[in-house]
């Protein structure tokens, strides 16, 4: 490699992003194009070339690059892609030596205090590993003198020890049979690196050939974590320890990539014997990008009621790792789908630099990076399939240069065929003896640092409705891709600082909508370093557990127009009990930030521009009135005052009021009780009633369309036609058969109402009582009657006379004709019979007597 080629690589990559730098073909093409012009550069290009001084040392495979301060982008570059090899950039060369063999009893101070080093040892630059001592020197002349001397003489336990001084070298004779350890990596060369996987060339760097030892890694990570927690020094020191933790995670990722490239790895079995595990996934990796305009299901017409796969959807919240729960569900045959809490702009979030959130953890434990960060796929052409879902539901293959990022707000990326082969971080990312194949995951990004109400710990309206749409799209994809269970988590409640209780309640509203479509929804939540802040002082597990654990969501009993059953929105009812169902799409209209509380929800222009929640699946039996999130995300209509007896078909009335469900008996129902008629809607009564010829001929179609039962009198107990035998026979009334002598001539009713039963229990009274229980009579109080007992309702007819306009100020209370025509307060419509004849009664003109 010459200096000109190296210059061409640097010059063409100065303006590239890190993702572009990782594309080997692109970098190679641009470098070669510039290299062809080197013999005939323009004056401008020559001046640019003069800003670089490059010296290449073939023996050490290193290059010295001096750059003018005018080339500002050079300082930001961390590595250079040279003809497919990613070479790390160093701002300086560490001057390290190794001293051996050093007895464990020999004090480190004895060595570092030796005069040969002239106090030029870097602070904290000494490390002891086994019988080696590694020193980092600050002076080049001291470094050269030590190597020329090659021997260090020290006194120890009365003896003169001769220790050898050698240049530091991490390359071992057989790295394939050597663990990554403190001496060859963790305490030495790793500390010189930047936390970035792209600077390591898999073809040349030894880190890709070492074996994995989870115990060594776990010890290192715990030590760095403890040191960082106990540190009370300046911010720069904290950053150094954080950098070390990131480098440890980067090391895991590099080892993961090596296993994937080699399609195998080595582990120790229970007997301590080496076991080679081959990675042979049965299915190829398939990735599908679902963007705003993607359609998951076409519009359709279906017979109601829609079926549900499961009688209920159970929810539990576990304090477990998501992949452990996924493995349990997969082993039980429940076909789970895993939620990857993704980064919206960058594939894998900060996995390249050793970040520690859930998505980065998934990448380190599987081949997930081949799906989302496909530019790092070492196989060209890649055997993995990438598609985007179009607006007509077709899966369209994506080109090699087509990117899936930045994702739309409501977009998601579905991946199936993943292979998981590492354990959890707390155990040191151990390699599995049995990988988990054909794992399915969906990547969905939460809002980062969304504004919220600090008092209520609720997201602001626009972000609340947006978060619900994001989460619902995960459920849509899971259902349409045939998954039975979901493995979810506290989306956005860690580093992105979303309020956990509010997000849990949003999840609950969606689970209510999708009740019966999934067998189980499991939340895997482990509180980590991103919990315990102002937004989640009690962590994320506890709020989710309090809201969701043990919740059983059952499918709705009624299926009404305007309701969403899972992703299927019932648009309108068609003939023969069929309904039109809207298409299932990812984006659609922008969610109205006021949701169910929107005052313009009935405005057609507003509703065409913004989407609104569907009807509450629980209808009038909803128990979520105290849940502000439930009330916001479901429309709750008032029950129509007339209930099932409502005959109004006006669209505005139907939108404004809720109505009972239809009676399941259909045309076979013959219940004419008032309570039943208000509780349920019914098919219409046949105008021919019980004499209908089609009914008598057992016409099934006609009987299904109409009810045939005795039509109840619309005036019920207030009917004035009680002496019309034909009317009473055809139209039942709530009272028993009327007495033919009521209201004025029945001697039994007069005796029954005017005798005190406590005083007179004669046979004559008993006869009168028996008669009045078998026959109904007009109640003397009419509309003013206050007796609501069932006995009185069955034996009394209440005729409602017109109220006297003067009422209690009336001066005609002794006028017989006036009293017979109008009702007065505290005056019976049918007065008691006077014991005296009219002419003989002394009180006949007394108003109180009348």
PDB file of N, CA and C in Angstrom, residues 423-515:
ATOM      1  N   UNK A 423     -25.951 -15.626  26.537  1.00  0.00           N
ATOM      2  CA  UNK A 423     -26.729 -15.391  27.734  1.00  0.00           C
ATOM      3  C   UNK A 423     -26.694 -13.934  28.149  1.00  0.00           C
ATOM      4  N   UNK A 424     -27.144 -13.656  29.375  1.00  0.00           N
ATOM      5  CA  UNK A 424     -27.329 -12.287  29.836  1.00  0.00           C
ATOM      6  C   UNK A 424     -26.003 -11.640  30.247  1.00  0.00           C
ATOM      7  N   UNK A 425     -26.020 -10.323  30.358  1.00  0.00           N
ATOM      8  CA  UNK A 425     -24.812  -9.559  30.694  1.00  0.00           C
ATOM      9  C   UNK A 425     -24.317  -9.891  32.087  1.00  0.00           C
ATOM     10  N   UNK A 426     -25.237 -10.073  33.051  1.00  0.00           N
ATOM     11  CA  UNK A 426     -24.822 -10.353  34.428  1.00  0.00           C
ATOM     12  C   UNK A 426     -24.029 -11.645  34.539  1.00  0.00           C
ATOM     13  N   UNK A 427     -24.198 -12.551  33.587  1.00  0.00           N
ATOM     14  CA  UNK A 427     -23.457 -13.815  33.590  1.00  0.00           C
ATOM     15  C   UNK A 427     -22.223 -13.755  32.687  1.00  0.00           C
ATOM     16  N   UNK A 428     -21.932 -12.599  32.110  1.00  0.00           N
ATOM     17  CA  UNK A 428     -20.750 -12.465  31.262  1.00  0.00           C
ATOM     18  C   UNK A 428     -20.983 -12.818  29.808  1.00  0.00           C
ATOM     19  N   UNK A 429     -22.234 -12.703  29.348  1.00  0.00           N
ATOM     20  CA  UNK A 429     -22.574 -13.038  27.954  1.00  0.00           C
ATOM     21  C   UNK A 429     -22.059 -14.431  27.568  1.00  0.00           C
ATOM     22  N   UNK A 430     -22.372 -15.465  28.336  1.00  0.00           N
ATOM     23  CA  UNK A 430     -21.865 -16.806  28.009  1.00  0.00           C
ATOM     24  C   UNK A 430     -22.451 -17.311  26.686  1.00  0.00           C
ATOM     25  N   UNK A 431     -21.659 -18.039  25.931  1.00  0.00           N
ATOM     26  CA  UNK A 431     -22.125 -18.654  24.699  1.00  0.00           C
ATOM     27  C   UNK A 431     -22.971 -19.880  25.033  1.00  0.00           C
ATOM     28  N   UNK A 432     -24.081 -20.053  24.330  1.00  0.00           N
ATOM     29  CA  UNK A 432     -25.013 -21.144  24.614  1.00  0.00           C
ATOM     30  C   UNK A 432     -24.559 -22.440  23.950  1.00  0.00           C
ATOM     31  N   UNK A 433     -24.806 -23.536  24.635  1.00  0.00           N
ATOM     32  CA  UNK A 433     -24.539 -24.835  24.023  1.00  0.00           C
ATOM     33  C   UNK A 433     -25.620 -25.172  22.994  1.00  0.00           C
ATOM     34  N   UNK A 434     -26.818 -24.561  23.166  1.00  0.00           N
ATOM     35  CA  UNK A 434     -27.897 -24.782  22.207  1.00  0.00           C
ATOM     36  C   UNK A 434     -28.492 -23.432  21.820  1.00  0.00           C
ATOM     37  N   UNK A 435     -28.171 -22.906  20.630  1.00  0.00           N
ATOM     38  CA  UNK A 435     -28.721 -21.599  20.219  1.00  0.00           C
ATOM     39  C   UNK A 435     -30.244 -21.643  20.068  1.00  0.00           C
ATOM     40  N   UNK A 436     -30.855 -20.474  20.128  1.00  0.00           N
ATOM     41  CA  UNK A 436     -32.292 -20.342  19.878  1.00  0.00           C
ATOM     42  C   UNK A 436     -32.456 -19.869  18.443  1.00  0.00           C
ATOM     43  N   UNK A 437     -33.079 -20.691  17.627  1.00  0.00           N
ATOM     44  CA  UNK A 437     -33.246 -20.355  16.210  1.00  0.00           C
ATOM     45  C   UNK A 437     -34.632 -19.775  15.929  1.00  0.00           C
ATOM     46  N   UNK A 438     -34.729 -19.127  14.782  1.00  0.00           N
ATOM     47  CA  UNK A 438     -35.993 -18.611  14.243  1.00  0.00           C
ATOM     48  C   UNK A 438     -36.699 -17.666  15.214  1.00  0.00           C
ATOM     49  N   UNK A 439     -35.928 -16.806  15.849  1.00  0.00           N
ATOM     50  CA  UNK A 439     -36.495 -15.785  16.738  1.00  0.00           C
ATOM     51  C   UNK A 439     -37.083 -14.656  15.882  1.00  0.00           C
ATOM     52  N   UNK A 440     -38.257 -14.165  16.281  1.00  0.00           N
ATOM     53  CA  UNK A 440     -38.918 -13.065  15.567  1.00  0.00           C
ATOM     54  C   UNK A 440     -38.948 -11.832  16.456  1.00  0.00           C
ATOM     55  N   UNK A 441     -38.647 -10.678  15.881  1.00  0.00           N
ATOM     56  CA  UNK A 441     -38.621  -9.422  16.644  1.00  0.00           C
ATOM     57  C   UNK A 441     -39.163  -8.291  15.785  1.00  0.00           C
ATOM     58  N   UNK A 442     -39.717  -7.300  16.457  1.00  0.00           N
ATOM     59  CA  UNK A 442     -40.182  -6.103  15.759  1.00  0.00           C
ATOM     60  C   UNK A 442     -39.536  -4.899  16.428  1.00  0.00           C
ATOM     61  N   UNK A 443     -38.889  -4.064  15.614  1.00  0.00           N
ATOM     62  CA  UNK A 443     -38.194  -2.878  16.118  1.00  0.00           C
ATOM     63  C   UNK A 443     -39.131  -1.678  16.044  1.00  0.00           C
ATOM     64  N   UNK A 444     -39.390  -1.073  17.184  1.00  0.00           N
ATOM     65  CA  UNK A 444     -40.241   0.116  17.256  1.00  0.00           C
ATOM     66  C   UNK A 444     -39.564   1.131  18.169  1.00  0.00           C
ATOM     67  N   UNK A 445     -39.505   2.381  17.725  1.00  0.00           N
ATOM     68  CA  UNK A 445     -38.827   3.426  18.498  1.00  0.00           C
ATOM     69  C   UNK A 445     -39.832   4.261  19.279  1.00  0.00           C
ATOM     70  N   UNK A 446     -39.524   4.508  20.545  1.00  0.00           N
ATOM     71  CA  UNK A 446     -40.330   5.410  21.367  1.00  0.00           C
ATOM     72  C   UNK A 446     -39.872   6.846  21.130  1.00  0.00           C
ATOM     73  N   UNK A 447     -40.668   7.781  21.638  1.00  0.00           N
ATOM     74  CA  UNK A 447     -40.252   9.189  21.592  1.00  0.00           C
ATOM     75  C   UNK A 447     -39.096   9.400  22.567  1.00  0.00           C
ATOM     76  N   UNK A 448     -38.115  10.193  22.171  1.00  0.00           N
ATOM     77  CA  UNK A 448     -36.984  10.510  23.033  1.00  0.00           C
ATOM     78  C   UNK A 448     -37.259  11.799  23.799  1.00  0.00           C
ATOM     79  N   UNK A 449     -37.205  11.736  25.116  1.00  0.00           N
ATOM     80  CA  UNK A 449     -37.425  12.883  26.001  1.00  0.00           C
ATOM     81  C   UNK A 449     -38.698  13.651  25.635  1.00  0.00           C
ATOM     82  N   UNK A 450     -39.849  12.992  25.562  1.00  0.00           N
ATOM     83  CA  UNK A 450     -41.085  13.705  25.199  1.00  0.00           C
ATOM     84  C   UNK A 450     -41.524  14.623  26.336  1.00  0.00           C
ATOM     85  N   UNK A 451     -42.133  15.772  26.021  1.00  0.00           N
ATOM     86  CA  UNK A 451     -42.618  16.661  27.081  1.00  0.00           C
ATOM     87  C   UNK A 451     -43.766  16.014  27.842  1.00  0.00           C
ATOM     88  N   UNK A 452     -43.812  16.265  29.137  1.00  0.00           N
ATOM     89  CA  UNK A 452     -44.848  15.669  29.967  1.00  0.00           C
ATOM     90  C   UNK A 452     -45.262  16.640  31.060  1.00  0.00           C
ATOM     91  N   UNK A 453     -46.425  16.358  31.650  1.00  0.00           N
ATOM     92  CA  UNK A 453     -46.923  17.151  32.773  1.00  0.00           C
ATOM     93  C   UNK A 453     -46.252  16.633  34.039  1.00  0.00           C
ATOM     94  N   UNK A 454     -45.467  17.478  34.697  1.00  0.00           N
ATOM     95  CA  UNK A 454     -44.680  17.036  35.842  1.00  0.00           C
ATOM     96  C   UNK A 454     -45.560  16.664  37.035  1.00  0.00           C
ATOM     97  N   UNK A 455     -46.736  17.289  37.150  1.00  0.00           N
ATOM     98  CA  UNK A 455     -47.606  17.008  38.297  1.00  0.00           C
ATOM     99  C   UNK A 455     -48.334  15.678  38.121  1.00  0.00           C
ATOM    100  N   UNK A 456     -48.853  15.439  36.927  1.00  0.00           N
ATOM    101  CA  UNK A 456     -49.646  14.232  36.696  1.00  0.00           C
ATOM    102  C   UNK A 456     -48.823  13.066  36.161  1.00  0.00           C
ATOM    103  N   UNK A 457     -47.560  13.338  35.775  1.00  0.00           N
ATOM    104  CA  UNK A 457     -46.702  12.312  35.146  1.00  0.00           C
ATOM    105  C   UNK A 457     -47.396  11.709  33.934  1.00  0.00           C
ATOM    106  N   UNK A 458     -47.976  12.578  33.125  1.00  0.00           N
ATOM    107  CA  UNK A 458     -48.631  12.158  31.902  1.00  0.00           C
ATOM    108  C   UNK A 458     -47.961  12.846  30.714  1.00  0.00           C
ATOM    109  N   UNK A 459     -47.785  12.116  29.628  1.00  0.00           N
ATOM    110  CA  UNK A 459     -47.285  12.715  28.403  1.00  0.00           C
ATOM    111  C   UNK A 459     -48.253  13.779  27.918  1.00  0.00           C
ATOM    112  N   UNK A 460     -47.733  14.800  27.261  1.00  0.00           N
ATOM    113  CA  UNK A 460     -48.627  15.770  26.652  1.00  0.00           C
ATOM    114  C   UNK A 460     -49.449  15.074  25.573  1.00  0.00           C
ATOM    115  N   UNK A 461     -50.639  15.627  25.298  1.00  0.00           N
ATOM    116  CA  UNK A 461     -51.644  14.934  24.478  1.00  0.00           C
ATOM    117  C   UNK A 461     -51.101  14.402  23.163  1.00  0.00           C
ATOM    118  N   UNK A 462     -50.380  15.254  22.415  1.00  0.00           N
ATOM    119  CA  UNK A 462     -49.926  14.835  21.086  1.00  0.00           C
ATOM    120  C   UNK A 462     -48.962  13.652  21.176  1.00  0.00           C
ATOM    121  N   UNK A 463     -48.143  13.601  22.230  1.00  0.00           N
ATOM    122  CA  UNK A 463     -47.199  12.493  22.382  1.00  0.00           C
ATOM    123  C   UNK A 463     -47.888  11.258  22.950  1.00  0.00           C
ATOM    124  N   UNK A 464     -48.946  11.465  23.728  1.00  0.00           N
ATOM    125  CA  UNK A 464     -49.694  10.318  24.258  1.00  0.00           C
ATOM    126  C   UNK A 464     -50.381   9.558  23.128  1.00  0.00           C
ATOM    127  N   UNK A 465     -51.067  10.292  22.233  1.00  0.00           N
ATOM    128  CA  UNK A 465     -51.760   9.618  21.127  1.00  0.00           C
ATOM    129  C   UNK A 465     -50.748   9.017  20.144  1.00  0.00           C
ATOM    130  N   UNK A 466     -49.594   9.694  19.993  1.00  0.00           N
ATOM    131  CA  UNK A 466     -48.557   9.141  19.120  1.00  0.00           C
ATOM    132  C   UNK A 466     -47.963   7.864  19.677  1.00  0.00           C
ATOM    133  N   UNK A 467     -47.736   7.843  20.994  1.00  0.00           N
ATOM    134  CA  UNK A 467     -47.204   6.639  21.639  1.00  0.00           C
ATOM    135  C   UNK A 467     -48.174   5.476  21.501  1.00  0.00           C
ATOM    136  N   UNK A 468     -49.463   5.763  21.648  1.00  0.00           N
ATOM    137  CA  UNK A 468     -50.448   4.679  21.501  1.00  0.00           C
ATOM    138  C   UNK A 468     -50.436   4.111  20.088  1.00  0.00           C
ATOM    139  N   UNK A 469     -50.312   4.968  19.100  1.00  0.00           N
ATOM    140  CA  UNK A 469     -50.290   4.482  17.713  1.00  0.00           C
ATOM    141  C   UNK A 469     -49.039   3.647  17.460  1.00  0.00           C
ATOM    142  N   UNK A 470     -47.902   4.072  18.017  1.00  0.00           N
ATOM    143  CA  UNK A 470     -46.673   3.293  17.883  1.00  0.00           C
ATOM    144  C   UNK A 470     -46.880   1.882  18.452  1.00  0.00           C
ATOM    145  N   UNK A 471     -47.384   1.825  19.673  1.00  0.00           N
ATOM    146  CA  UNK A 471     -47.547   0.529  20.334  1.00  0.00           C
ATOM    147  C   UNK A 471     -48.570  -0.326  19.596  1.00  0.00           C
ATOM    148  N   UNK A 472     -49.657   0.289  19.158  1.00  0.00           N
ATOM    149  CA  UNK A 472     -50.678  -0.497  18.459  1.00  0.00           C
ATOM    150  C   UNK A 472     -50.113  -1.115  17.183  1.00  0.00           C
ATOM    151  N   UNK A 473     -49.195  -0.412  16.517  1.00  0.00           N
ATOM    152  CA  UNK A 473     -48.599  -0.971  15.303  1.00  0.00           C
ATOM    153  C   UNK A 473     -47.799  -2.241  15.593  1.00  0.00           C
ATOM    154  N   UNK A 474     -47.229  -2.336  16.790  1.00  0.00           N
ATOM    155  CA  UNK A 474     -46.564  -3.578  17.191  1.00  0.00           C
ATOM    156  C   UNK A 474     -47.588  -4.713  17.270  1.00  0.00           C
ATOM    157  N   UNK A 475     -48.754  -4.422  17.858  1.00  0.00           N
ATOM    158  CA  UNK A 475     -49.813  -5.428  17.962  1.00  0.00           C
ATOM    159  C   UNK A 475     -50.340  -5.795  16.570  1.00  0.00           C
ATOM    160  N   UNK A 476     -50.490  -4.807  15.698  1.00  0.00           N
ATOM    161  CA  UNK A 476     -50.965  -5.083  14.334  1.00  0.00           C
ATOM    162  C   UNK A 476     -50.039  -6.060  13.622  1.00  0.00           C
ATOM    163  N   UNK A 477     -48.736  -5.761  13.676  1.00  0.00           N
ATOM    164  CA  UNK A 477     -47.767  -6.610  12.991  1.00  0.00           C
ATOM    165  C   UNK A 477     -47.754  -8.009  13.595  1.00  0.00           C
ATOM    166  N   UNK A 478     -47.778  -8.073  14.922  1.00  0.00           N
ATOM    167  CA  UNK A 478     -47.772  -9.378  15.586  1.00  0.00           C
ATOM    168  C   UNK A 478     -48.950 -10.236  15.174  1.00  0.00           C
ATOM    169  N   UNK A 479     -50.135  -9.619  15.092  1.00  0.00           N
ATOM    170  CA  UNK A 479     -51.333 -10.370  14.715  1.00  0.00           C
ATOM    171  C   UNK A 479     -51.294 -10.779  13.248  1.00  0.00           C
ATOM    172  N   UNK A 480     -50.966  -9.825  12.380  1.00  0.00           N
ATOM    173  CA  UNK A 480     -50.980 -10.103  10.943  1.00  0.00           C
ATOM    174  C   UNK A 480     -49.866 -11.062  10.529  1.00  0.00           C
ATOM    175  N   UNK A 481     -48.808 -11.194  11.353  1.00  0.00           N
ATOM    176  CA  UNK A 481     -47.733 -12.147  11.046  1.00  0.00           C
ATOM    177  C   UNK A 481     -47.955 -13.493  11.741  1.00  0.00           C
ATOM    178  N   UNK A 482     -49.098 -13.665  12.408  1.00  0.00           N
ATOM    179  CA  UNK A 482     -49.479 -14.967  12.935  1.00  0.00           C
ATOM    180  C   UNK A 482     -48.896 -15.343  14.276  1.00  0.00           C
ATOM    181  N   UNK A 483     -48.515 -14.378  15.105  1.00  0.00           N
ATOM    182  CA  UNK A 483     -47.946 -14.691  16.419  1.00  0.00           C
ATOM    183  C   UNK A 483     -49.053 -14.853  17.464  1.00  0.00           C
ATOM    184  N   UNK A 484     -48.844 -15.776  18.384  1.00  0.00           N
ATOM    185  CA  UNK A 484     -49.841 -16.057  19.416  1.00  0.00           C
ATOM    186  C   UNK A 484     -49.607 -15.257  20.692  1.00  0.00           C
ATOM    187  N   UNK A 485     -48.349 -14.919  20.955  1.00  0.00           N
ATOM    188  CA  UNK A 485     -48.005 -14.192  22.176  1.00  0.00           C
ATOM    189  C   UNK A 485     -47.040 -13.064  21.855  1.00  0.00           C
ATOM    190  N   UNK A 486     -46.964 -12.104  22.762  1.00  0.00           N
ATOM    191  CA  UNK A 486     -46.067 -10.964  22.613  1.00  0.00           C
ATOM    192  C   UNK A 486     -45.162 -10.877  23.837  1.00  0.00           C
ATOM    193  N   UNK A 487     -43.881 -10.578  23.606  1.00  0.00           N
ATOM    194  CA  UNK A 487     -42.946 -10.299  24.698  1.00  0.00           C
ATOM    195  C   UNK A 487     -42.585  -8.824  24.594  1.00  0.00           C
ATOM    196  N   UNK A 488     -43.147  -8.037  25.506  1.00  0.00           N
ATOM    197  CA  UNK A 488     -43.016  -6.581  25.449  1.00  0.00           C
ATOM    198  C   UNK A 488     -42.166  -6.084  26.608  1.00  0.00           C
ATOM    199  N   UNK A 489     -41.983  -4.770  26.665  1.00  0.00           N
ATOM    200  CA  UNK A 489     -41.238  -4.176  27.767  1.00  0.00           C
ATOM    201  C   UNK A 489     -41.703  -2.732  27.967  1.00  0.00           C
ATOM    202  N   UNK A 490     -41.019  -2.033  28.872  1.00  0.00           N
ATOM    203  CA  UNK A 490     -41.405  -0.667  29.213  1.00  0.00           C
ATOM    204  C   UNK A 490     -40.885   0.278  28.136  1.00  0.00           C
ATOM    205  N   UNK A 491     -41.584   0.355  27.028  1.00  0.00           N
ATOM    206  CA  UNK A 491     -41.139   1.090  25.843  1.00  0.00           C
ATOM    207  C   UNK A 491     -40.854   2.563  26.169  1.00  0.00           C
ATOM    208  N   UNK A 492     -39.598   2.963  25.971  1.00  0.00           N
ATOM    209  CA  UNK A 492     -39.213   4.364  26.125  1.00  0.00           C
ATOM    210  C   UNK A 492     -39.068   4.841  27.551  1.00  0.00           C
ATOM    211  N   UNK A 493     -39.205   3.935  28.537  1.00  0.00           N
ATOM    212  CA  UNK A 493     -39.211   4.371  29.941  1.00  0.00           C
ATOM    213  C   UNK A 493     -37.833   4.345  30.599  1.00  0.00           C
ATOM    214  N   UNK A 494     -36.800   4.076  29.809  1.00  0.00           N
ATOM    215  CA  UNK A 494     -35.445   4.076  30.354  1.00  0.00           C
ATOM    216  C   UNK A 494     -34.705   5.328  29.945  1.00  0.00           C
ATOM    217  N   UNK A 495     -33.766   5.171  29.006  1.00  0.00           N
ATOM    218  CA  UNK A 495     -32.942   6.301  28.571  1.00  0.00           C
ATOM    219  C   UNK A 495     -33.757   7.384  27.876  1.00  0.00           C
ATOM    220  N   UNK A 496     -34.935   7.027  27.318  1.00  0.00           N
ATOM    221  CA  UNK A 496     -35.750   8.017  26.597  1.00  0.00           C
ATOM    222  C   UNK A 496     -36.710   8.772  27.511  1.00  0.00           C
ATOM    223  N   UNK A 497     -36.761   8.391  28.789  1.00  0.00           N
ATOM    224  CA  UNK A 497     -37.477   9.128  29.839  1.00  0.00           C
ATOM    225  C   UNK A 497     -38.962   9.363  29.531  1.00  0.00           C
ATOM    226  N   UNK A 498     -39.681   8.299  29.248  1.00  0.00           N
ATOM    227  CA  UNK A 498     -41.147   8.336  29.178  1.00  0.00           C
ATOM    228  C   UNK A 498     -41.698   7.909  30.535  1.00  0.00           C
ATOM    229  N   UNK A 499     -42.829   8.451  30.998  1.00  0.00           N
ATOM    230  CA  UNK A 499     -43.387   8.082  32.314  1.00  0.00           C
ATOM    231  C   UNK A 499     -43.934   6.661  32.314  1.00  0.00           C
ATOM    232  N   UNK A 500     -43.414   5.774  33.176  1.00  0.00           N
ATOM    233  CA  UNK A 500     -43.789   4.351  33.101  1.00  0.00           C
ATOM    234  C   UNK A 500     -45.257   4.066  33.377  1.00  0.00           C
ATOM    235  N   UNK A 501     -45.856   4.731  34.366  1.00  0.00           N
ATOM    236  CA  UNK A 501     -47.267   4.431  34.671  1.00  0.00           C
ATOM    237  C   UNK A 501     -48.168   4.793  33.495  1.00  0.00           C
ATOM    238  N   UNK A 502     -47.911   5.954  32.878  1.00  0.00           N
ATOM    239  CA  UNK A 502     -48.729   6.378  31.739  1.00  0.00           C
ATOM    240  C   UNK A 502     -48.561   5.408  30.571  1.00  0.00           C
ATOM    241  N   UNK A 503     -47.330   5.011  30.295  1.00  0.00           N
ATOM    242  CA  UNK A 503     -47.097   4.081  29.188  1.00  0.00           C
ATOM    243  C   UNK A 503     -47.762   2.737  29.481  1.00  0.00           C
ATOM    244  N   UNK A 504     -47.725   2.292  30.747  1.00  0.00           N
ATOM    245  CA  UNK A 504     -48.379   1.030  31.113  1.00  0.00           C
ATOM    246  C   UNK A 504     -49.887   1.107  30.880  1.00  0.00           C
ATOM    247  N   UNK A 505     -50.493   2.240  31.219  1.00  0.00           N
ATOM    248  CA  UNK A 505     -51.934   2.409  31.009  1.00  0.00           C
ATOM    249  C   UNK A 505     -52.266   2.467  29.515  1.00  0.00           C
ATOM    250  N   UNK A 506     -51.372   3.047  28.722  1.00  0.00           N
ATOM    251  CA  UNK A 506     -51.565   3.054  27.262  1.00  0.00           C
ATOM    252  C   UNK A 506     -51.516   1.625  26.736  1.00  0.00           C
ATOM    253  N   UNK A 507     -50.548   0.845  27.207  1.00  0.00           N
ATOM    254  CA  UNK A 507     -50.487  -0.569  26.834  1.00  0.00           C
ATOM    255  C   UNK A 507     -51.800  -1.271  27.192  1.00  0.00           C
ATOM    256  N   UNK A 508     -52.329  -0.977  28.372  1.00  0.00           N
ATOM    257  CA  UNK A 508     -53.552  -1.639  28.834  1.00  0.00           C
ATOM    258  C   UNK A 508     -54.721  -1.335  27.911  1.00  0.00           C
ATOM    259  N   UNK A 509     -54.828  -0.088  27.459  1.00  0.00           N
ATOM    260  CA  UNK A 509     -55.926   0.272  26.557  1.00  0.00           C
ATOM    261  C   UNK A 509     -55.834  -0.500  25.245  1.00  0.00           C
ATOM    262  N   UNK A 510     -54.621  -0.743  24.779  1.00  0.00           N
ATOM    263  CA  UNK A 510     -54.447  -1.487  23.524  1.00  0.00           C
ATOM    264  C   UNK A 510     -54.742  -2.970  23.740  1.00  0.00           C
ATOM    265  N   UNK A 511     -54.311  -3.515  24.868  1.00  0.00           N
ATOM    266  CA  UNK A 511     -54.610  -4.921  25.173  1.00  0.00           C
ATOM    267  C   UNK A 511     -56.121  -5.117  25.271  1.00  0.00           C
ATOM    268  N   UNK A 512     -56.836  -4.129  25.832  1.00  0.00           N
ATOM    269  CA  UNK A 512     -58.299  -4.200  25.885  1.00  0.00           C
ATOM    270  C   UNK A 512     -58.872  -4.277  24.478  1.00  0.00           C
ATOM    271  N   UNK A 513     -58.337  -3.490  23.568  1.00  0.00           N
ATOM    272  CA  UNK A 513     -58.812  -3.484  22.177  1.00  0.00           C
ATOM    273  C   UNK A 513     -58.495  -4.793  21.464  1.00  0.00           C
ATOM    274  N   UNK A 514     -57.364  -5.411  21.811  1.00  0.00           N
ATOM    275  CA  UNK A 514     -56.931  -6.640  21.141  1.00  0.00           C
ATOM    276  C   UNK A 514     -57.278  -7.889  21.958  1.00  0.00           C
ATOM    277  N   UNK A 515     -58.194  -7.769  22.888  1.00  0.00           N
ATOM    278  CA  UNK A 515     -58.586  -8.914  23.711  1.00  0.00           C
ATOM    279  C   UNK A 515     -59.090 -10.054  22.834  1.00  0.00           C
TER     280      UNK A 515
END
